[in-house]
């Protein structure tokens, strides 16, 4: 693999591990999958043979974004009038949407994954975590295998969260029987995926996370067995927490969700929960003490109209925070760049009700980069410095959109927002998106194939 020399970038967000800083008028040199050097005038020195020099005048170069919560398959149920959050209770919404989810076939999972990851790449995301918990019986067990295939096609760094639901509707869950698995089936398929795909080498493009869907829709033993498998194999763990289910868990188990998961051992430095909007300060302190992280998904908070996640308290208590788009059934896009802006604006809206100050705009970029990398247990992605993975994106700021904003690249995305695709996205040293096109791929053809797969399903 060749390297690139991004010549004379207007600004590069670098981080040597002590926090982000802005370097102006520097070059970025990559070598294979890694960043070789960042500095002034590198283009005037001797470059490794085969290095491609790319003019970067006006470019702001950022570390690639790390998405920490999504459900790719939900891209196939977007923009549907009958699923309007403002007209349905959560229970009514679930009763309508799960039967739709259960009709998807294997090809749908493949093409929905391409759809989601393509949009993410266009908007600067270079590592995608997906929480794939939907295994309709008729669709078979190769759904995550097809997701790895989709990630390969686009050149995306992919973390597969193997989800699953085990508790039947007759025992209080919201899951149609068609989507249920036994704990043994779930654990066995996690183990198969780990054996087949989980790669812990530096710059790994494929990892697996043990991610039972949510405590309210699984037996206790599913979580106990998940902890046992993940700790045995050294994997991260993930699930949904604090999105309205705590009273149900309390009625069932005599304690709210955070205490329940702490008791089961589904907590710690290797664990992160999605959402957490209904948690008390005591629960947040408990999570901070155990090192359990949060994937904050701002867009569903707008849609569902529930409590606004208390990011200021999480920050004050020292919780590890990452950002997520969430599935396209509760955020109809897969644009993590937009989530940086919407997360910041959401906290500003709720600021007067808070005991702690809203974190700085630059912190929201941090959640989507170093924060996300830490939740996924990765030390080789999330920031730009020599030796780190060459995962980055560039914005050409020589546009009217950026007049008057260029003095503060760190706050730009959170405060101003980036209302267009990146000019270039690089993953693992390879340019996968540039000048409005995916490298080596025909976007119109990919979109037509996805629509054709979607058309095979009757809604
Ligand atoms: Zn979710």
Tab-separated table of C-alpha atoms and ligand atoms in Angstrom:
chain	number	residue	atom	x	y	z
A	1	UNK	CA	0.000	0.000	0.000
A	2	UNK	CA	1.297	3.466	-0.846
A	3	UNK	CA	1.268	6.503	1.402
A	4	UNK	CA	-0.087	10.015	0.947
A	5	UNK	CA	1.416	13.407	1.614
A	6	UNK	CA	-1.339	15.924	2.353
A	7	UNK	CA	0.516	19.073	1.460
A	8	UNK	CA	0.052	22.323	3.360
A	9	UNK	CA	-3.169	21.615	5.284
A	10	UNK	CA	-4.716	24.832	6.630
A	11	UNK	CA	-5.232	23.076	9.983
A	12	UNK	CA	-4.774	19.584	11.390
A	13	UNK	CA	-6.342	18.444	14.680
A	14	UNK	CA	-3.532	16.508	16.307
A	15	UNK	CA	-3.407	14.729	19.667
A	16	UNK	CA	-0.329	13.140	21.198
A	17	UNK	CA	-2.499	11.568	23.898
A	18	UNK	CA	-2.753	14.660	26.080
A	19	UNK	CA	-5.726	16.309	24.407
A	20	UNK	CA	-6.374	17.856	21.007
A	21	UNK	CA	-4.480	20.799	19.563
A	22	UNK	CA	-4.544	22.636	16.248
A	23	UNK	CA	-1.503	22.786	14.011
A	24	UNK	CA	-1.609	25.260	11.124
A	25	UNK	CA	0.021	24.997	7.701
A	26	UNK	CA	1.464	21.527	8.171
A	27	UNK	CA	1.740	18.394	6.051
A	28	UNK	CA	0.412	14.950	6.978
A	29	UNK	CA	2.399	11.946	5.760
A	30	UNK	CA	0.859	8.475	5.822
A	31	UNK	CA	2.605	5.191	5.222
A	32	UNK	CA	0.385	2.181	4.567
A	33	UNK	CA	-2.260	2.052	7.308
A	34	UNK	CA	-0.532	4.464	9.687
A	35	UNK	CA	0.337	8.111	10.106
A	36	UNK	CA	4.052	8.548	9.623
A	37	UNK	CA	4.535	12.228	10.428
A	38	UNK	CA	2.763	15.543	10.850
A	39	UNK	CA	4.866	18.669	10.428
A	40	UNK	CA	5.848	21.734	8.461
A	41	UNK	CA	7.423	21.329	5.026
A	42	UNK	CA	7.530	17.510	4.959
A	43	UNK	CA	6.986	17.741	1.197
A	44	UNK	CA	10.394	19.396	0.832
A	45	UNK	CA	12.164	16.377	2.382
A	46	UNK	CA	12.708	12.916	0.957
A	47	UNK	CA	9.486	10.939	0.746
A	48	UNK	CA	9.103	7.136	0.675
A	49	UNK	CA	8.914	5.774	-2.867
A	50	UNK	CA	5.398	5.795	-4.258
A	51	UNK	CA	4.065	8.517	-1.941
A	52	UNK	CA	1.160	10.353	-3.581
A	53	UNK	CA	1.269	14.104	-2.987
A	54	UNK	CA	-2.163	15.647	-2.503
A	55	UNK	CA	-2.613	19.425	-2.438
A	56	UNK	CA	-4.437	20.264	0.822
A	57	UNK	CA	-4.689	24.060	0.600
A	58	UNK	CA	-7.632	25.258	2.687
A	59	UNK	CA	-8.215	21.827	4.223
A	60	UNK	CA	-9.066	21.272	7.855
A	61	UNK	CA	-8.040	17.693	8.619
A	62	UNK	CA	-9.798	15.897	11.484
A	63	UNK	CA	-9.391	12.457	13.052
A	64	UNK	CA	-11.946	10.007	11.635
A	65	UNK	CA	-15.146	9.767	13.650
A	66	UNK	CA	-15.997	6.620	15.622
A	67	UNK	CA	-19.668	5.691	15.782
A	68	UNK	CA	-20.588	3.749	18.929
A	69	UNK	CA	-24.256	2.898	18.414
A	70	UNK	CA	-26.318	2.032	15.353
A	71	UNK	CA	-28.677	-0.593	13.938
A	72	UNK	CA	-27.858	-0.623	10.242
A	73	UNK	CA	-30.830	-2.778	9.245
A	74	UNK	CA	-33.185	0.006	10.329
A	75	UNK	CA	-32.115	2.040	7.280
A	76	UNK	CA	-34.790	0.042	5.492
A	77	UNK	CA	-37.616	1.458	7.623
A	78	UNK	CA	-36.825	5.165	7.278
A	79	UNK	CA	-39.140	8.074	6.628
A	80	UNK	CA	-42.388	6.141	7.109
A	81	UNK	CA	-45.460	8.174	8.026
A	82	UNK	CA	-47.055	5.330	10.002
A	83	UNK	CA	-44.043	5.286	12.354
A	84	UNK	CA	-44.267	8.913	13.472
A	85	UNK	CA	-42.898	9.183	17.018
A	86	UNK	CA	-45.074	12.180	17.795
A	87	UNK	CA	-48.283	10.212	17.222
A	88	UNK	CA	-47.393	6.918	18.930
A	89	UNK	CA	-46.437	5.797	22.403
A	90	UNK	CA	-43.195	3.814	22.621
A	91	UNK	CA	-45.209	0.602	23.072
A	92	UNK	CA	-47.396	1.359	20.024
A	93	UNK	CA	-44.271	2.186	18.036
A	94	UNK	CA	-42.599	-1.087	19.045
A	95	UNK	CA	-45.757	-3.071	18.236
A	96	UNK	CA	-45.717	-1.621	14.723
A	97	UNK	CA	-42.033	-1.712	13.990
A	98	UNK	CA	-40.922	-5.142	15.255
A	99	UNK	CA	-43.193	-7.056	12.856
A	100	UNK	CA	-41.604	-4.989	10.050
A	101	UNK	CA	-38.089	-5.745	11.288
A	102	UNK	CA	-38.895	-9.463	11.376
A	103	UNK	CA	-39.699	-9.512	7.626
A	104	UNK	CA	-36.209	-8.473	6.484
A	105	UNK	CA	-34.144	-11.090	4.664
A	106	UNK	CA	-30.383	-11.685	4.487
A	107	UNK	CA	-29.899	-9.461	1.431
A	108	UNK	CA	-31.676	-6.634	3.220
A	109	UNK	CA	-29.131	-6.779	6.033
A	110	UNK	CA	-26.279	-6.631	3.523
A	111	UNK	CA	-27.636	-3.702	1.520
A	112	UNK	CA	-28.880	-1.787	4.573
A	113	UNK	CA	-25.359	-2.075	5.999
A	114	UNK	CA	-23.867	-0.634	2.810
A	115	UNK	CA	-26.469	2.148	2.911
A	116	UNK	CA	-25.639	3.111	6.505
A	117	UNK	CA	-21.857	2.863	6.180
A	118	UNK	CA	-21.798	4.788	2.895
A	119	UNK	CA	-23.559	7.722	4.522
A	120	UNK	CA	-21.249	7.533	7.522
A	121	UNK	CA	-18.117	7.599	5.352
A	122	UNK	CA	-19.418	10.607	3.416
A	123	UNK	CA	-19.656	12.454	6.703
A	124	UNK	CA	-16.279	11.586	8.175
A	125	UNK	CA	-16.965	8.396	10.100
A	126	UNK	CA	-14.143	5.872	9.726
A	127	UNK	CA	-15.022	3.258	12.372
A	128	UNK	CA	-18.539	1.886	12.528
A	129	UNK	CA	-19.916	-0.075	15.447
A	130	UNK	CA	-23.238	-1.744	14.719
A	131	UNK	CA	-25.598	-3.319	17.246
A	132	UNK	CA	-27.206	-6.056	15.161
A	133	UNK	CA	-29.801	-7.749	17.351
A	134	UNK	CA	-32.378	-8.651	14.698
A	135	UNK	CA	-32.145	-12.320	13.693
A	136	UNK	CA	-35.489	-13.310	12.110
A	137	UNK	CA	-35.500	-17.097	11.936
A	138	UNK	CA	-36.102	-17.201	8.179
A	139	UNK	CA	-33.088	-14.926	7.514
A	140	UNK	CA	-30.520	-17.373	8.884
A	141	UNK	CA	-27.404	-16.762	10.963
A	142	UNK	CA	-25.097	-15.176	8.390
A	143	UNK	CA	-26.328	-11.616	8.833
A	144	UNK	CA	-23.216	-10.291	10.568
A	145	UNK	CA	-21.016	-12.169	8.098
A	146	UNK	CA	-22.762	-10.151	5.380
A	147	UNK	CA	-22.122	-6.966	7.351
A	148	UNK	CA	-18.395	-7.698	7.366
A	149	UNK	CA	-18.683	-8.235	3.606
A	150	UNK	CA	-20.408	-4.830	3.250
A	151	UNK	CA	-17.696	-3.134	5.341
A	152	UNK	CA	-14.996	-4.727	3.159
A	153	UNK	CA	-16.665	-3.421	0.011
A	154	UNK	CA	-16.587	0.171	1.268
A	155	UNK	CA	-13.263	-0.069	3.126
A	156	UNK	CA	-14.896	0.691	6.487
A	157	UNK	CA	-13.324	-0.256	9.825
A	158	UNK	CA	-16.101	-2.328	11.382
A	159	UNK	CA	-16.933	-3.427	14.921
A	160	UNK	CA	-19.812	-5.886	14.930
A	161	UNK	CA	-21.987	-5.887	18.023
A	162	UNK	CA	-23.582	-9.325	18.109
A	163	UNK	CA	-26.960	-8.608	19.683
A	164	UNK	CA	-29.897	-10.859	20.358
A	165	UNK	CA	-33.157	-11.213	22.271
A	166	UNK	CA	-34.144	-14.260	24.319
A	167	UNK	CA	-37.226	-13.357	26.394
A	168	UNK	CA	-40.568	-14.173	24.711
A	169	UNK	CA	-43.459	-11.720	24.521
A	170	UNK	CA	-45.472	-14.077	26.718
A	171	UNK	CA	-42.979	-13.381	29.531
A	172	UNK	CA	-43.044	-9.598	29.164
A	173	UNK	CA	-40.743	-8.653	26.285
A	174	UNK	CA	-41.683	-6.705	23.134
A	175	UNK	CA	-40.036	-9.186	20.755
A	176	UNK	CA	-42.037	-11.245	18.202
A	177	UNK	CA	-41.322	-14.992	18.476
A	178	UNK	CA	-39.889	-14.892	14.945
A	179	UNK	CA	-36.956	-12.793	16.248
A	180	UNK	CA	-36.203	-14.781	19.409
A	181	UNK	CA	-33.105	-16.886	20.010
A	182	UNK	CA	-32.169	-19.090	22.940
A	183	UNK	CA	-29.262	-18.027	25.124
A	184	UNK	CA	-27.290	-21.031	23.854
A	185	UNK	CA	-27.908	-20.066	20.219
A	186	UNK	CA	-26.882	-16.487	20.929
A	187	UNK	CA	-23.695	-17.399	22.797
A	188	UNK	CA	-22.714	-20.042	20.229
A	189	UNK	CA	-23.027	-17.551	17.371
A	190	UNK	CA	-21.045	-14.927	19.318
A	191	UNK	CA	-18.277	-17.514	19.736
A	192	UNK	CA	-18.399	-18.411	16.021
A	193	UNK	CA	-18.095	-14.755	15.013
A	194	UNK	CA	-15.218	-14.184	17.431
A	195	UNK	CA	-13.375	-17.212	16.049
A	196	UNK	CA	-14.005	-16.130	12.461
A	197	UNK	CA	-13.563	-12.353	12.539
A	198	UNK	CA	-12.259	-10.889	15.791
A	199	UNK	CA	-8.807	-9.495	15.067
A	200	UNK	CA	-6.855	-7.763	17.843
A	201	UNK	CA	-3.781	-6.886	15.794
A	202	UNK	CA	-2.848	-3.177	15.380
A	203	UNK	CA	-5.048	-1.373	12.827
A	204	UNK	CA	-7.533	-4.234	12.901
A	205	UNK	CA	-10.437	-3.684	10.510
A	206	UNK	CA	-12.680	-6.324	12.123
A	207	UNK	CA	-13.706	-6.746	15.725
A	208	UNK	CA	-16.641	-8.245	17.586
A	209	UNK	CA	-18.499	-6.960	20.670
A	210	UNK	CA	-20.818	-9.127	22.813
A	211	UNK	CA	-24.037	-7.108	22.854
A	212	UNK	CA	-27.310	-8.685	24.076
A	213	UNK	CA	-30.005	-6.244	22.940
A	214	UNK	CA	-31.389	-5.005	26.228
A	215	UNK	CA	-32.031	-6.367	29.737
A	216	UNK	CA	-35.774	-5.928	29.385
A	217	UNK	CA	-35.925	-8.330	26.411
A	218	UNK	CA	-33.493	-11.006	27.621
A	219	UNK	CA	-33.307	-13.601	30.344
A	220	UNK	CA	-30.882	-12.939	33.200
A	221	UNK	CA	-28.808	-15.942	32.088
A	222	UNK	CA	-28.244	-14.297	28.684
A	223	UNK	CA	-26.360	-11.475	30.381
A	224	UNK	CA	-24.553	-13.815	32.785
A	225	UNK	CA	-23.348	-15.968	29.876
A	226	UNK	CA	-22.388	-12.852	27.882
A	227	UNK	CA	-20.155	-11.635	30.708
A	228	UNK	CA	-18.541	-15.031	30.959
A	229	UNK	CA	-17.811	-15.235	27.202
A	230	UNK	CA	-16.622	-11.635	26.808
A	231	UNK	CA	-14.286	-11.759	29.805
A	232	UNK	CA	-12.934	-15.151	28.740
A	233	UNK	CA	-12.139	-13.842	25.218
A	234	UNK	CA	-11.187	-10.273	26.177
A	235	UNK	CA	-14.026	-8.553	24.303
A	236	UNK	CA	-16.017	-5.365	24.902
A	237	UNK	CA	-19.665	-5.589	25.991
A	238	UNK	CA	-22.591	-3.391	25.008
A	239	UNK	CA	-26.350	-3.079	25.574
A	240	UNK	CA	-29.220	-0.546	25.799
A	241	UNK	CA	-29.711	1.059	29.229
A	242	UNK	CA	-31.773	3.876	30.671
A	243	UNK	CA	-34.247	4.508	27.881
A	244	UNK	CA	-37.365	4.061	30.002
A	245	UNK	CA	-36.990	0.424	31.068
A	246	UNK	CA	-35.675	0.937	34.624
A	247	UNK	CA	-39.126	0.708	36.312
A	248	UNK	CA	-39.813	-2.571	34.438
A	249	UNK	CA	-36.470	-4.042	35.501
A	250	UNK	CA	-37.125	-2.903	39.066
A	251	UNK	CA	-40.508	-4.655	39.103
A	252	UNK	CA	-38.916	-7.838	37.737
A	253	UNK	CA	-35.629	-7.965	39.616
A	254	UNK	CA	-36.083	-5.629	42.591
A	255	UNK	CA	-33.523	-3.105	41.339
A	256	UNK	CA	-33.140	-0.628	38.501
A	257	UNK	CA	-31.148	-1.463	35.374
A	258	UNK	CA	-27.768	-0.022	36.380
A	259	UNK	CA	-27.719	-1.905	39.715
A	260	UNK	CA	-28.956	-5.055	37.997
A	261	UNK	CA	-26.161	-4.995	35.406
A	262	UNK	CA	-23.535	-4.093	38.021
A	263	UNK	CA	-24.635	-7.124	40.026
A	264	UNK	CA	-24.337	-9.382	36.972
A	265	UNK	CA	-20.874	-8.008	36.171
A	266	UNK	CA	-22.074	-6.477	32.898
A	267	UNK	CA	-20.186	-3.257	33.777
A	268	UNK	CA	-16.620	-2.005	33.814
A	269	UNK	CA	-13.879	-0.600	31.574
A	270	UNK	CA	-14.809	-3.138	28.887
A	271	UNK	CA	-18.502	-2.192	28.873
A	272	UNK	CA	-20.532	0.646	27.378
A	273	UNK	CA	-24.256	1.324	27.411
A	274	UNK	CA	-26.299	3.139	24.770
A	275	UNK	CA	-28.538	6.079	25.809
A	276	UNK	CA	-28.656	6.340	29.650
A	277	UNK	CA	-31.010	9.321	29.537
A	278	UNK	CA	-33.157	8.341	32.547
A	279	UNK	CA	-30.302	7.625	34.966
A	280	UNK	CA	-29.987	9.305	38.361
A	281	UNK	CA	-26.801	11.019	39.469
A	282	UNK	CA	-26.154	8.136	41.892
A	283	UNK	CA	-26.381	5.697	38.989
A	284	UNK	CA	-24.011	7.822	36.915
A	285	UNK	CA	-21.534	7.911	39.826
A	286	UNK	CA	-21.732	4.123	40.080
A	287	UNK	CA	-20.927	3.831	36.380
A	288	UNK	CA	-18.028	6.279	36.713
A	289	UNK	CA	-16.631	4.214	39.600
A	290	UNK	CA	-16.731	0.972	37.586
A	291	UNK	CA	-15.455	2.655	34.398
A	292	UNK	CA	-18.599	1.805	32.418
A	293	UNK	CA	-18.996	4.080	29.380
A	294	UNK	CA	-21.948	5.691	27.616
A	295	UNK	CA	-22.769	5.939	23.933
A	296	UNK	CA	-24.825	9.112	23.805
A	297	UNK	CA	-27.227	9.251	20.853
A	298	UNK	CA	-28.670	12.774	20.728
A	299	UNK	CA	-31.089	12.436	17.829
A	300	UNK	CA	-33.483	9.919	19.453
A	301	UNK	CA	-33.710	12.267	22.431
A	302	UNK	CA	-35.205	14.889	20.107
A	303	UNK	CA	-37.555	12.345	18.557
A	304	UNK	CA	-38.754	10.509	21.638
A	305	UNK	CA	-39.020	13.675	23.721
A	306	UNK	CA	-37.806	11.890	26.849
A	307	UNK	CA	-35.385	13.370	29.363
A	308	UNK	CA	-32.318	15.053	27.882
A	309	UNK	CA	-29.273	12.921	28.666
A	310	UNK	CA	-27.281	14.621	31.428
A	311	UNK	CA	-23.956	14.945	29.619
A	312	UNK	CA	-22.794	17.766	31.950
A	313	UNK	CA	-23.169	15.434	34.972
A	314	UNK	CA	-21.509	12.567	33.104
A	315	UNK	CA	-18.607	14.849	32.303
A	316	UNK	CA	-18.384	16.177	35.876
A	317	UNK	CA	-18.391	12.645	37.319
A	318	UNK	CA	-15.717	11.451	34.879
A	319	UNK	CA	-17.789	9.006	32.823
A	320	UNK	CA	-16.358	7.864	29.521
A	321	UNK	CA	-18.620	9.192	26.744
A	322	UNK	CA	-18.834	8.401	23.040
A	323	UNK	CA	-21.381	9.444	20.415
A	324	UNK	CA	-23.743	7.380	18.307
A	325	UNK	CA	-26.232	7.960	15.501
A	326	UNK	CA	-28.523	5.217	16.799
A	327	UNK	CA	-30.530	3.075	14.433
A	328	UNK	CA	-32.380	4.695	11.587
A	329	UNK	CA	-35.745	3.884	13.182
A	330	UNK	CA	-35.044	6.546	15.815
A	331	UNK	CA	-32.778	8.778	13.740
A	332	UNK	CA	-33.530	8.626	10.064
A	333	UNK	CA	-29.960	9.390	9.047
A	334	UNK	CA	-26.522	7.890	9.680
A	335	UNK	CA	-24.637	11.161	9.911
A	336	UNK	CA	-22.402	11.188	12.994
A	337	UNK	CA	-20.948	14.570	12.011
A	338	UNK	CA	-24.432	16.027	12.374
A	339	UNK	CA	-24.752	14.335	15.786
A	340	UNK	CA	-21.754	16.313	17.078
A	341	UNK	CA	-23.663	19.501	16.303
A	342	UNK	CA	-27.050	18.232	17.508
A	343	UNK	CA	-25.547	16.836	20.743
A	344	UNK	CA	-24.010	20.206	21.557
A	345	UNK	CA	-27.199	22.129	20.723
A	346	UNK	CA	-29.285	19.703	22.805
A	347	UNK	CA	-27.144	20.302	25.892
A	348	UNK	CA	-27.328	24.071	25.391
A	349	UNK	CA	-31.121	23.788	25.298
A	350	UNK	CA	-31.161	22.009	28.670
A	351	UNK	CA	-28.332	24.013	30.280
A	352	UNK	CA	-30.506	26.060	32.621
A	353	UNK	CA	-31.884	22.885	34.225
A	354	UNK	CA	-28.448	21.447	34.983
A	355	UNK	CA	-26.319	21.274	38.109
A	356	UNK	CA	-23.136	21.198	36.010
A	357	UNK	CA	-21.877	23.311	33.085
A	358	UNK	CA	-22.251	22.199	29.464
A	359	UNK	CA	-18.904	20.780	28.228
A	360	UNK	CA	-16.987	22.894	25.705
A	361	UNK	CA	-17.920	22.505	22.014
A	362	UNK	CA	-14.573	20.818	21.333
A	363	UNK	CA	-15.436	18.126	23.895
A	364	UNK	CA	-18.255	16.961	21.617
A	365	UNK	CA	-15.747	16.364	18.822
A	366	UNK	CA	-13.740	14.465	21.450
A	367	UNK	CA	-16.708	12.216	22.284
A	368	UNK	CA	-16.986	11.281	18.588
A	369	UNK	CA	-13.253	10.526	18.238
A	370	UNK	CA	-11.094	9.627	21.277
A	371	UNK	CA	-14.231	8.952	23.332
A	372	UNK	CA	-15.588	6.444	20.842
A	373	UNK	CA	-12.213	4.771	20.371
A	374	UNK	CA	-11.929	4.263	24.152
A	375	UNK	CA	-15.412	2.721	24.374
A	376	UNK	CA	-14.440	0.212	21.684
A	377	UNK	CA	-11.216	-0.551	23.543
A	378	UNK	CA	-9.061	0.786	20.680
A	379	UNK	CA	-5.731	2.524	21.278
A	380	UNK	CA	-4.789	2.846	17.588
A	381	UNK	CA	-7.656	5.037	16.335
A	382	UNK	CA	-9.470	8.242	17.328
A	383	UNK	CA	-6.632	10.773	17.177
A	384	UNK	CA	-4.019	11.969	14.715
A	385	UNK	CA	-0.381	11.515	15.636
A	386	UNK	CA	2.523	9.466	14.265
A	387	UNK	CA	1.965	5.753	14.788
A	388	UNK	CA	-1.817	6.002	14.910
A	389	UNK	CA	-4.068	4.615	12.180
A	390	UNK	CA	-4.426	6.882	9.144
A	391	UNK	CA	-8.169	7.420	9.705
A	392	UNK	CA	-9.087	11.006	8.897
A	393	UNK	CA	-11.302	13.316	6.909
A	394	UNK	CA	-10.819	16.698	5.284
A	395	UNK	CA	-13.077	19.706	4.875
A	396	UNK	CA	-12.112	22.335	2.305
A	397	UNK	CA	-12.883	25.528	4.210
A	398	UNK	CA	-12.520	27.819	1.186
A	399	UNK	CA	-16.306	28.129	1.003
A	400	UNK	CA	-18.841	30.748	2.065
A	401	UNK	CA	-20.064	28.251	4.700
A	402	UNK	CA	-16.888	28.801	6.723
A	403	UNK	CA	-16.276	32.536	6.426
A	404	UNK	CA	-15.597	33.889	9.905
A	405	UNK	CA	-15.297	30.444	11.506
A	406	UNK	CA	-11.776	29.366	10.614
A	407	UNK	CA	-10.110	30.702	13.765
A	408	UNK	CA	-11.369	27.738	15.845
A	409	UNK	CA	-11.282	24.392	14.008
A	410	UNK	CA	-11.811	22.477	17.277
A	411	UNK	CA	-15.252	24.001	17.880
A	412	UNK	CA	-16.293	24.284	14.227
A	413	UNK	CA	-18.265	21.050	13.929
A	414	UNK	CA	-20.145	21.365	17.238
A	415	UNK	CA	-20.940	25.066	16.952
A	416	UNK	CA	-21.358	25.684	13.217
A	417	UNK	CA	-22.010	22.196	11.865
A	418	UNK	CA	-20.828	20.779	8.553
A	419	UNK	CA	-23.785	20.704	6.207
A	420	UNK	CA	-22.184	18.734	3.400
A	421	UNK	CA	-20.130	15.587	2.806
A	422	UNK	CA	-16.401	15.673	3.458
A	423	UNK	CA	-14.006	16.488	0.628
A	424	UNK	CA	-12.053	13.358	1.456
A	425	UNK	CA	-12.317	10.465	3.908
A	426	UNK	CA	-9.362	8.134	4.491
A	427	UNK	CA	-9.602	4.824	6.368
A	428	UNK	CA	-6.563	2.774	7.292
A	429	UNK	CA	-4.441	4.813	4.885
A	430	UNK	CA	-6.780	4.336	1.926
A	431	UNK	CA	-8.869	7.129	0.424
A	432	UNK	CA	-12.362	5.634	0.336
A	433	UNK	CA	-14.311	8.816	-0.518
A	434	UNK	CA	-13.068	11.808	-2.475
A	435	UNK	CA	-14.586	14.551	-4.637
A	436	UNK	CA	-18.076	13.167	-4.201
A	437	UNK	CA	-17.351	9.547	-5.138
A	438	UNK	CA	-16.537	6.246	-3.454
A	439	UNK	CA	-13.204	4.832	-4.586
A	440	UNK	CA	-13.789	2.150	-7.220
A	441	UNK	CA	-17.548	2.003	-6.626
A	442	UNK	CA	-20.583	3.250	-8.529
A	443	UNK	CA	-22.835	4.927	-5.955
A	444	UNK	CA	-25.909	4.986	-8.219
A	445	UNK	CA	-25.548	1.235	-8.729
A	446	UNK	CA	-25.162	0.602	-4.981
A	447	UNK	CA	-28.289	2.662	-4.305
A	448	UNK	CA	-30.285	0.853	-7.014
A	449	UNK	CA	-29.205	-2.547	-5.647
A	450	UNK	CA	-30.254	-1.501	-2.136
A	451	UNK	CA	-33.655	-0.327	-3.374
A	452	UNK	CA	-34.083	-3.635	-5.227
A	453	UNK	CA	-33.322	-5.605	-2.037
A	454	UNK	CA	-35.772	-3.437	-0.092
A	455	UNK	CA	-38.445	-4.042	-2.753
A	456	UNK	CA	-38.347	-7.793	-2.006
A	457	UNK	CA	-39.916	-7.145	1.411
A	458	UNK	CA	-43.645	-6.641	1.895
A	459	UNK	CA	-44.416	-4.015	4.514
B	1	LIG	ZN1	-30.293	1.317	19.847
